[in-house]
Amino acid sequence: MDAALSTLVAHLLDGDSEAALAEARRVRASQPDGQRLLVEGLEAAMDGMSAKCTTEQFNLLEIMLTGRAAMAVAREAFPEGAIPGTRGPVVIATPQGDVHDLGKNITRMVLTTKGFRVVDCGKDCPVADMVAAATREQAFAVLASGLISPVVPLVRQLRGLLRERGLSNVAVVAGGAALKQCTAEALNVDYVARDAFDCVHFLEGLPR
Ligand code: B12
């Protein structure tokens, strides 16, 4: 990791939004596409928080401060509304039982800055609502973000529910820490994305 990214991670772990924003601007000046900023900056900082967020205990204040700083950096790097959403639409949500939404929100921002119209069904979202949104919006892909393992069986239901609605042509993409550990076959999805940019590449390769 280069020095600017290490400094960014340190500022994020301190929860210092101003310092993180200033460092992120330096990173973006040399790496404008934002992928390293995202993976080696924002994700790495939140991974650093991982030890403080286990099933038994977590330090909520520190996690919230780092999360807030990470979102400030993401909002500036991937501004929503700057580009008209002419591609898509796609539906995104964190399935029911999971309240993690930082990764989902950042994925939405990245897709939006790449010109996709993204319908965000939020967190703790019933999979039936994700399918209803895909039907209503005539989406060409449904994206599920899962950070805790209990959402795995819910994600596995998506394809069947879409098929029942006559939407077997809608692609299902999974992402987020808990789902990234699984294969597409195990999750019954079309693709498991490493990060938001990987998802963009997959969506761009789909027939329209
Ligand atoms: C921040 C955090 C929280 C915050 C969430 C705040 C929020 N608004 O999201 C709070 C404090 C609320 C929280 C709560 C809990 N958490 Co927590 N949390 C984390 C932590 C530290 C970071 C997650 C994060 O935001 N990462 C940063 C983002 C940017 O990265 P990301 O989510 O991976 O997303 C990127 C990619 O994966 C991808 N992506 C994400 N989603 C999607 C979707 C698609 C379609 C695509 C294409 C890409 C994509 O794009 C993003 C950008 O590239 C993780 C540890 C970790 N390393 O993941 C634990 C972690 C996920 N939490 C964990 C746990 C156990 C919990 C709690 C159960 C704790 C408790 N005792 O209550 C609760 C869960 C309650 C619930 N029902 O959901 C465990 C989960 C273990 C498991 N496998 O089940 C983890 C792994 C920590 C650990 N070491 O054990 N948590």
mmCIF file of C-alpha atoms and ligand atoms in Angstrom:
data_model
loop_
_atom_site.group_PDB
_atom_site.id
_atom_site.type_symbol
_atom_site.label_atom_id
_atom_site.label_comp_id
_atom_site.label_asym_id
_atom_site.label_seq_id
_atom_site.Cartn_x
_atom_site.Cartn_y
_atom_site.Cartn_z
ATOM 1 C CA MET A 1 0.000 0.000 0.000
ATOM 2 C CA ASP A 2 1.368 3.461 -0.793
ATOM 3 C CA ALA A 3 2.001 6.140 1.822
ATOM 4 C CA ALA A 4 -1.057 8.280 1.026
ATOM 5 C CA LEU A 5 -3.379 5.272 1.347
ATOM 6 C CA SER A 6 -1.787 4.252 4.678
ATOM 7 C CA THR A 7 -2.224 7.794 5.974
ATOM 8 C CA LEU A 8 -5.838 7.802 4.786
ATOM 9 C CA VAL A 9 -6.523 4.533 6.625
ATOM 10 C CA ALA A 10 -4.950 5.980 9.797
ATOM 11 C CA HIS A 11 -7.162 9.115 9.620
ATOM 12 C CA LEU A 12 -10.242 6.973 9.015
ATOM 13 C CA LEU A 13 -9.407 4.760 12.001
ATOM 14 C CA ASP A 14 -9.089 7.950 14.080
ATOM 15 C CA GLY A 15 -12.547 8.960 12.843
ATOM 16 C CA ASP A 16 -11.051 12.266 11.626
ATOM 17 C CA SER A 17 -13.278 13.180 8.661
ATOM 18 C CA GLU A 18 -11.472 16.432 7.756
ATOM 19 C CA ALA A 19 -8.012 14.859 7.667
ATOM 20 C CA ALA A 20 -9.398 11.818 5.797
ATOM 21 C CA LEU A 21 -11.041 14.043 3.177
ATOM 22 C CA ALA A 22 -7.811 15.990 2.621
ATOM 23 C CA GLU A 23 -5.766 12.771 2.239
ATOM 24 C CA ALA A 24 -8.392 11.207 -0.028
ATOM 25 C CA ARG A 25 -8.100 14.191 -2.373
ATOM 26 C CA ARG A 26 -4.349 13.509 -2.603
ATOM 27 C CA VAL A 27 -4.998 9.826 -3.378
ATOM 28 C CA ARG A 28 -7.547 10.730 -6.069
ATOM 29 C CA ALA A 29 -5.143 13.196 -7.688
ATOM 30 C CA SER A 30 -2.835 10.283 -8.598
ATOM 31 C CA GLN A 31 -5.488 7.525 -8.893
ATOM 32 C CA PRO A 32 -8.640 9.189 -10.224
ATOM 33 C CA ASP A 33 -10.722 6.063 -10.897
ATOM 34 C CA GLY A 34 -11.297 5.546 -7.164
ATOM 35 C CA GLN A 35 -10.896 1.753 -6.995
ATOM 36 C CA ARG A 36 -7.773 1.766 -4.802
ATOM 37 C CA LEU A 37 -9.268 4.531 -2.674
ATOM 38 C CA LEU A 38 -12.246 2.272 -2.109
ATOM 39 C CA VAL A 39 -10.551 -1.087 -1.580
ATOM 40 C CA GLU A 40 -7.210 -0.112 -0.010
ATOM 41 C CA GLY A 41 -8.592 2.961 1.774
ATOM 42 C CA LEU A 42 -12.227 2.684 2.860
ATOM 43 C CA GLU A 43 -12.585 -1.112 2.988
ATOM 44 C CA ALA A 44 -9.156 -1.513 4.624
ATOM 45 C CA ALA A 45 -10.066 0.967 7.372
ATOM 46 C CA MET A 46 -13.352 -0.795 8.089
ATOM 47 C CA ASP A 47 -11.502 -4.135 8.105
ATOM 48 C CA GLY A 48 -9.299 -2.569 10.770
ATOM 49 C CA MET A 49 -12.472 -2.065 12.790
ATOM 50 C CA SER A 50 -13.358 -5.722 12.417
ATOM 51 C CA ALA A 51 -11.629 -6.824 15.602
ATOM 52 C CA LYS A 52 -13.822 -4.331 17.454
ATOM 53 C CA CYS A 53 -17.031 -5.704 16.033
ATOM 54 C CA THR A 54 -17.462 -9.362 16.906
ATOM 55 C CA THR A 55 -20.567 -11.299 17.851
ATOM 56 C CA GLU A 56 -19.652 -10.874 21.512
ATOM 57 C CA GLN A 57 -18.583 -7.246 21.653
ATOM 58 C CA PHE A 58 -18.173 -4.151 19.547
ATOM 59 C CA ASN A 59 -17.061 -0.579 20.117
ATOM 60 C CA LEU A 60 -20.000 1.256 18.593
ATOM 61 C CA LEU A 61 -18.673 4.808 18.945
ATOM 62 C CA GLU A 62 -15.352 4.117 17.216
ATOM 63 C CA ILE A 63 -17.056 2.142 14.445
ATOM 64 C CA MET A 64 -19.590 4.917 13.880
ATOM 65 C CA LEU A 65 -16.896 7.622 13.725
ATOM 66 C CA THR A 66 -14.840 5.624 11.221
ATOM 67 C CA GLY A 67 -17.995 4.809 9.234
ATOM 68 C CA ARG A 68 -18.978 8.481 9.145
ATOM 69 C CA ALA A 69 -15.516 9.528 7.927
ATOM 70 C CA ALA A 70 -15.557 6.763 5.284
ATOM 71 C CA MET A 71 -18.954 7.919 4.007
ATOM 72 C CA ALA A 72 -17.760 11.551 3.807
ATOM 73 C CA VAL A 73 -14.843 10.411 1.625
ATOM 74 C CA ALA A 74 -17.115 8.191 -0.509
ATOM 75 C CA ARG A 75 -19.713 10.945 -1.049
ATOM 76 C CA GLU A 76 -17.012 13.298 -2.329
ATOM 77 C CA ALA A 77 -15.301 10.676 -4.528
ATOM 78 C CA PHE A 78 -18.511 9.231 -5.988
ATOM 79 C CA PRO A 79 -21.016 12.120 -6.088
ATOM 80 C CA GLU A 80 -24.575 11.003 -6.790
ATOM 81 C CA GLY A 81 -26.652 13.151 -9.134
ATOM 82 C CA ALA A 82 -23.657 14.364 -11.153
ATOM 83 C CA ILE A 83 -24.335 11.992 -14.057
ATOM 84 C CA PRO A 84 -27.810 11.168 -15.440
ATOM 85 C CA GLY A 85 -28.773 7.518 -14.819
ATOM 86 C CA THR A 86 -29.106 6.247 -18.368
ATOM 87 C CA ARG A 87 -28.053 2.621 -17.713
ATOM 88 C CA GLY A 88 -29.977 0.056 -15.743
ATOM 89 C CA PRO A 89 -32.037 0.220 -13.693
ATOM 90 C CA VAL A 90 -30.707 -2.090 -11.017
ATOM 91 C CA VAL A 91 -32.177 -2.826 -7.583
ATOM 92 C CA ILE A 92 -29.932 -2.985 -4.511
ATOM 93 C CA ALA A 93 -30.638 -3.864 -0.873
ATOM 94 C CA THR A 94 -29.240 -5.443 2.248
ATOM 95 C CA PRO A 95 -31.539 -8.428 2.961
ATOM 96 C CA GLN A 96 -33.709 -8.813 6.035
ATOM 97 C CA GLY A 97 -31.914 -9.294 9.347
ATOM 98 C CA ASP A 98 -28.780 -7.422 8.254
ATOM 99 C CA VAL A 99 -28.426 -3.759 9.226
ATOM 100 C CA HIS A 100 -24.994 -3.157 7.645
ATOM 101 C CA ASP A 101 -25.393 -0.617 4.854
ATOM 102 C CA LEU A 102 -22.092 1.231 4.356
ATOM 103 C CA GLY A 103 -20.931 -1.153 1.609
ATOM 104 C CA LYS A 104 -24.356 -1.125 -0.059
ATOM 105 C CA ASN A 105 -24.473 2.678 -0.028
ATOM 106 C CA ILE A 106 -20.970 2.977 -1.464
ATOM 107 C CA THR A 107 -21.788 0.399 -4.155
ATOM 108 C CA ARG A 108 -24.867 2.477 -5.052
ATOM 109 C CA MET A 109 -22.691 5.618 -5.278
ATOM 110 C CA VAL A 110 -20.097 3.942 -7.507
ATOM 111 C CA LEU A 111 -22.772 2.510 -9.832
ATOM 112 C CA THR A 112 -24.500 5.892 -9.978
ATOM 113 C CA THR A 113 -21.282 7.666 -10.951
ATOM 114 C CA LYS A 114 -20.896 5.067 -13.724
ATOM 115 C CA GLY A 115 -24.288 6.134 -15.124
ATOM 116 C CA PHE A 116 -26.549 3.401 -13.697
ATOM 117 C CA ARG A 117 -29.955 4.232 -12.252
ATOM 118 C CA VAL A 118 -29.995 2.468 -8.893
ATOM 119 C CA VAL A 119 -33.174 1.742 -6.940
ATOM 120 C CA ASP A 120 -32.112 1.366 -3.309
ATOM 121 C CA CYS A 121 -34.523 -0.691 -1.176
ATOM 122 C CA GLY A 122 -32.469 -0.009 1.954
ATOM 123 C CA LYS A 123 -31.248 -2.372 4.655
ATOM 124 C CA ASP A 124 -33.063 -5.125 6.574
ATOM 125 C CA CYS A 125 -35.146 -5.556 3.408
ATOM 126 C CA PRO A 126 -37.397 -8.609 2.799
ATOM 127 C CA VAL A 127 -36.268 -10.416 -0.370
ATOM 128 C CA ALA A 128 -39.893 -10.280 -1.601
ATOM 129 C CA ASP A 129 -39.599 -6.462 -1.586
ATOM 130 C CA MET A 130 -36.410 -6.647 -3.662
ATOM 131 C CA VAL A 131 -38.215 -8.818 -6.224
ATOM 132 C CA ALA A 132 -41.268 -6.507 -6.209
ATOM 133 C CA ALA A 133 -38.993 -3.526 -6.891
ATOM 134 C CA ALA A 134 -37.286 -5.401 -9.750
ATOM 135 C CA THR A 135 -40.716 -6.094 -11.280
ATOM 136 C CA ARG A 136 -41.972 -2.532 -10.839
ATOM 137 C CA GLU A 137 -38.793 -0.873 -12.141
ATOM 138 C CA GLN A 138 -38.116 -3.418 -14.913
ATOM 139 C CA ALA A 139 -34.649 -3.848 -13.497
ATOM 140 C CA PHE A 140 -32.067 -5.926 -15.339
ATOM 141 C CA ALA A 141 -30.166 -6.896 -12.173
ATOM 142 C CA VAL A 142 -30.835 -7.361 -8.461
ATOM 143 C CA LEU A 143 -27.890 -6.745 -6.144
ATOM 144 C CA ALA A 144 -27.742 -8.147 -2.607
ATOM 145 C CA SER A 145 -25.300 -6.891 0.020
ATOM 146 C CA GLY A 146 -24.690 -9.314 2.900
ATOM 147 C CA LEU A 147 -22.361 -8.745 5.839
ATOM 148 C CA ILE A 148 -23.665 -11.388 8.226
ATOM 149 C CA SER A 149 -23.941 -15.095 7.471
ATOM 150 C CA PRO A 150 -27.687 -15.484 8.332
ATOM 151 C CA VAL A 151 -28.575 -13.672 5.076
ATOM 152 C CA VAL A 152 -27.072 -16.456 2.928
ATOM 153 C CA PRO A 153 -30.291 -18.557 2.775
ATOM 154 C CA LEU A 154 -32.281 -15.420 1.864
ATOM 155 C CA VAL A 155 -29.965 -14.562 -1.013
ATOM 156 C CA ARG A 156 -30.338 -18.143 -2.260
ATOM 157 C CA GLN A 157 -34.099 -17.532 -2.646
ATOM 158 C CA LEU A 158 -33.796 -14.550 -5.000
ATOM 159 C CA ARG A 159 -33.469 -16.393 -8.305
ATOM 160 C CA GLY A 160 -36.472 -18.639 -7.592
ATOM 161 C CA LEU A 161 -38.638 -15.671 -6.591
ATOM 162 C CA LEU A 162 -37.634 -13.784 -9.738
ATOM 163 C CA ARG A 163 -38.381 -16.839 -11.869
ATOM 164 C CA GLU A 164 -41.887 -17.076 -10.302
ATOM 165 C CA ARG A 165 -42.477 -13.510 -11.563
ATOM 166 C CA GLY A 166 -41.272 -14.379 -15.054
ATOM 167 C CA LEU A 167 -37.982 -12.551 -14.452
ATOM 168 C CA SER A 168 -35.482 -15.352 -15.051
ATOM 169 C CA ASN A 169 -33.528 -12.984 -17.322
ATOM 170 C CA VAL A 170 -32.767 -10.636 -14.376
ATOM 171 C CA ALA A 171 -29.196 -11.162 -13.118
ATOM 172 C CA VAL A 172 -28.560 -11.615 -9.397
ATOM 173 C CA VAL A 173 -25.288 -10.261 -7.990
ATOM 174 C CA ALA A 174 -24.025 -10.718 -4.433
ATOM 175 C CA GLY A 175 -21.450 -8.658 -2.536
ATOM 176 C CA GLY A 176 -20.316 -7.788 0.971
ATOM 177 C CA ALA A 177 -18.071 -9.564 3.481
ATOM 178 C CA ALA A 178 -20.312 -12.562 4.254
ATOM 179 C CA LEU A 179 -21.313 -13.272 0.651
ATOM 180 C CA LYS A 180 -17.828 -12.745 -0.827
ATOM 181 C CA GLN A 181 -16.708 -15.900 0.962
ATOM 182 C CA CYS A 182 -19.231 -18.009 -0.986
ATOM 183 C CA THR A 183 -19.251 -19.175 -4.593
ATOM 184 C CA ALA A 184 -21.942 -18.035 -7.020
ATOM 185 C CA GLU A 185 -23.138 -21.643 -7.153
ATOM 186 C CA ALA A 186 -23.494 -21.903 -3.360
ATOM 187 C CA LEU A 187 -25.459 -18.633 -3.292
ATOM 188 C CA ASN A 188 -27.521 -19.508 -6.378
ATOM 189 C CA VAL A 189 -26.593 -16.169 -7.977
ATOM 190 C CA ASP A 190 -25.074 -15.147 -11.305
ATOM 191 C CA TYR A 191 -22.044 -13.411 -9.859
ATOM 192 C CA VAL A 192 -20.271 -12.673 -6.585
ATOM 193 C CA ALA A 193 -18.560 -9.266 -6.817
ATOM 194 C CA ARG A 194 -15.278 -8.549 -5.015
ATOM 195 C CA ASP A 195 -16.114 -4.857 -4.802
ATOM 196 C CA ALA A 196 -18.294 -2.200 -6.405
ATOM 197 C CA PHE A 197 -16.008 -1.764 -9.440
ATOM 198 C CA ASP A 198 -15.986 -5.506 -10.095
ATOM 199 C CA CYS A 199 -19.793 -5.331 -10.092
ATOM 200 C CA VAL A 200 -19.725 -2.510 -12.676
ATOM 201 C CA HIS A 201 -17.567 -4.672 -14.980
ATOM 202 C CA PHE A 202 -19.952 -7.611 -14.601
ATOM 203 C CA LEU A 203 -23.040 -5.461 -15.322
ATOM 204 C CA GLU A 204 -21.346 -3.890 -18.340
ATOM 205 C CA GLY A 205 -20.818 -7.369 -19.801
ATOM 206 C CA LEU A 206 -24.483 -8.369 -19.558
ATOM 207 C CA PRO A 207 -26.579 -8.389 -22.740
ATOM 208 C CA ARG A 208 -29.186 -5.584 -22.863
HETATM 209 C C1 B12 B 1 -19.217 -1.311 10.432
HETATM 210 C C2 B12 B 1 -19.662 -2.644 10.974
HETATM 211 C C3 B12 B 1 -20.840 -2.674 11.734
HETATM 212 C C4 B12 B 1 -21.731 -1.443 11.943
HETATM 213 C C5 B12 B 1 -22.594 -1.255 10.680
HETATM 214 C C6 B12 B 1 -22.882 0.199 10.374
HETATM 215 C C7 B12 B 1 -23.545 0.330 9.040
HETATM 216 N N1 B12 B 1 -24.416 1.344 8.975
HETATM 217 O O1 B12 B 1 -23.322 -0.418 8.090
HETATM 218 C C8 B12 B 1 -22.553 -1.878 13.206
HETATM 219 C C9 B12 B 1 -21.811 -1.421 14.448
HETATM 220 C C10 B12 B 1 -24.001 -1.366 13.261
HETATM 221 C C11 B12 B 1 -22.449 -3.393 13.100
HETATM 222 C C12 B12 B 1 -23.342 -4.256 13.711
HETATM 223 C C13 B12 B 1 -23.146 -5.631 13.757
HETATM 224 N N2 B12 B 1 -22.124 -6.332 13.278
HETATM 225 CO CO1 B12 B 1 -20.809 -5.568 12.115
HETATM 226 N N3 B12 B 1 -19.339 -5.007 11.171
HETATM 227 C C14 B12 B 1 -18.916 -3.839 10.714
HETATM 228 C C15 B12 B 1 -17.526 -3.962 10.043
HETATM 229 C C16 B12 B 1 -16.466 -3.557 11.077
HETATM 230 C C17 B12 B 1 -17.295 -3.178 8.769
HETATM 231 C C18 B12 B 1 -18.337 -3.356 7.656
HETATM 232 C C19 B12 B 1 -18.187 -2.240 6.659
HETATM 233 O O2 B12 B 1 -18.919 -1.251 6.708
HETATM 234 N N4 B12 B 1 -17.179 -2.325 5.781
HETATM 235 C C20 B12 B 1 -16.848 -1.257 4.823
HETATM 236 C C21 B12 B 1 -17.568 -1.440 3.506
HETATM 237 C C22 B12 B 1 -17.207 -0.313 2.547
HETATM 238 O O3 B12 B 1 -17.108 -2.660 2.978
HETATM 239 P P1 B12 B 1 -18.103 -3.809 2.554
HETATM 240 O O4 B12 B 1 -19.340 -3.797 3.341
HETATM 241 O O5 B12 B 1 -17.341 -5.075 2.452
HETATM 242 O O6 B12 B 1 -18.514 -3.318 1.079
HETATM 243 C C23 B12 B 1 -17.639 -3.263 -0.014
HETATM 244 C C24 B12 B 1 -17.634 -4.561 -0.811
HETATM 245 O O7 B12 B 1 -17.803 -5.735 -0.026
HETATM 246 C C25 B12 B 1 -18.728 -4.329 -1.785
HETATM 247 N N5 B12 B 1 -20.114 -4.620 -1.461
HETATM 248 C C26 B12 B 1 -20.808 -4.589 -0.324
HETATM 249 N N6 B12 B 1 -22.069 -4.919 -0.542
HETATM 250 C C27 B12 B 1 -22.177 -5.151 -1.858
HETATM 251 C C28 B12 B 1 -23.263 -5.552 -2.621
HETATM 252 C C29 B12 B 1 -23.082 -5.756 -3.977
HETATM 253 C C30 B12 B 1 -24.193 -6.230 -4.803
HETATM 254 C C31 B12 B 1 -21.823 -5.543 -4.559
HETATM 255 C C32 B12 B 1 -21.636 -5.748 -5.978
HETATM 256 C C33 B12 B 1 -20.750 -5.148 -3.789
HETATM 257 C C34 B12 B 1 -20.941 -4.970 -2.454
HETATM 258 O O8 B12 B 1 -18.677 -2.980 -2.092
HETATM 259 C C35 B12 B 1 -18.211 -2.240 -0.986
HETATM 260 C C36 B12 B 1 -17.219 -1.281 -1.566
HETATM 261 O O9 B12 B 1 -16.284 -1.970 -2.407
HETATM 262 C C37 B12 B 1 -17.517 -5.497 9.708
HETATM 263 C C38 B12 B 1 -16.145 -6.133 9.531
HETATM 264 C C39 B12 B 1 -15.786 -6.257 8.069
HETATM 265 N N7 B12 B 1 -14.534 -6.221 7.795
HETATM 266 O O10 B12 B 1 -16.641 -6.414 7.194
HETATM 267 C C40 B12 B 1 -18.329 -6.068 10.876
HETATM 268 C C41 B12 B 1 -19.095 -7.413 10.733
HETATM 269 C C42 B12 B 1 -19.736 -7.503 9.359
HETATM 270 N N8 B12 B 1 -20.112 -7.321 11.758
HETATM 271 C C43 B12 B 1 -20.288 -8.426 12.357
HETATM 272 C C44 B12 B 1 -21.206 -8.617 13.410
HETATM 273 C C45 B12 B 1 -21.122 -9.953 14.131
HETATM 274 C C46 B12 B 1 -22.109 -7.609 13.768
HETATM 275 C C47 B12 B 1 -23.239 -7.720 14.802
HETATM 276 C C48 B12 B 1 -23.997 -9.052 14.793
HETATM 277 C C49 B12 B 1 -22.625 -7.400 16.186
HETATM 278 C C50 B12 B 1 -23.578 -7.579 17.361
HETATM 279 N N9 B12 B 1 -23.080 -8.307 18.341
HETATM 280 O O11 B12 B 1 -24.671 -7.098 17.368
HETATM 281 C C51 B12 B 1 -24.135 -6.538 14.382
HETATM 282 C C52 B12 B 1 -25.105 -6.983 13.272
HETATM 283 C C53 B12 B 1 -26.498 -6.611 13.493
HETATM 284 C C54 B12 B 1 -27.331 -7.021 12.272
HETATM 285 N N10 B12 B 1 -28.421 -7.683 12.535
HETATM 286 O O12 B12 B 1 -26.982 -6.750 11.133
HETATM 287 C C55 B12 B 1 -19.413 -9.541 11.789
HETATM 288 C C56 B12 B 1 -20.220 -10.504 10.898
HETATM 289 C C57 B12 B 1 -19.821 -11.963 11.085
HETATM 290 C C58 B12 B 1 -20.657 -12.877 10.230
HETATM 291 N N11 B12 B 1 -20.033 -13.474 9.229
HETATM 292 O O13 B12 B 1 -21.841 -13.051 10.431
HETATM 293 C C59 B12 B 1 -18.301 -8.744 11.129
HETATM 294 C C60 B12 B 1 -17.634 -9.456 9.942
HETATM 295 C C61 B12 B 1 -17.225 -8.405 12.218
HETATM 296 C C62 B12 B 1 -16.465 -9.625 12.731
HETATM 297 N N12 B12 B 1 -15.153 -9.534 12.793
HETATM 298 O O14 B12 B 1 -16.983 -10.643 13.126
HETATM 299 N N13 B12 B 1 -21.399 -3.758 12.366
#
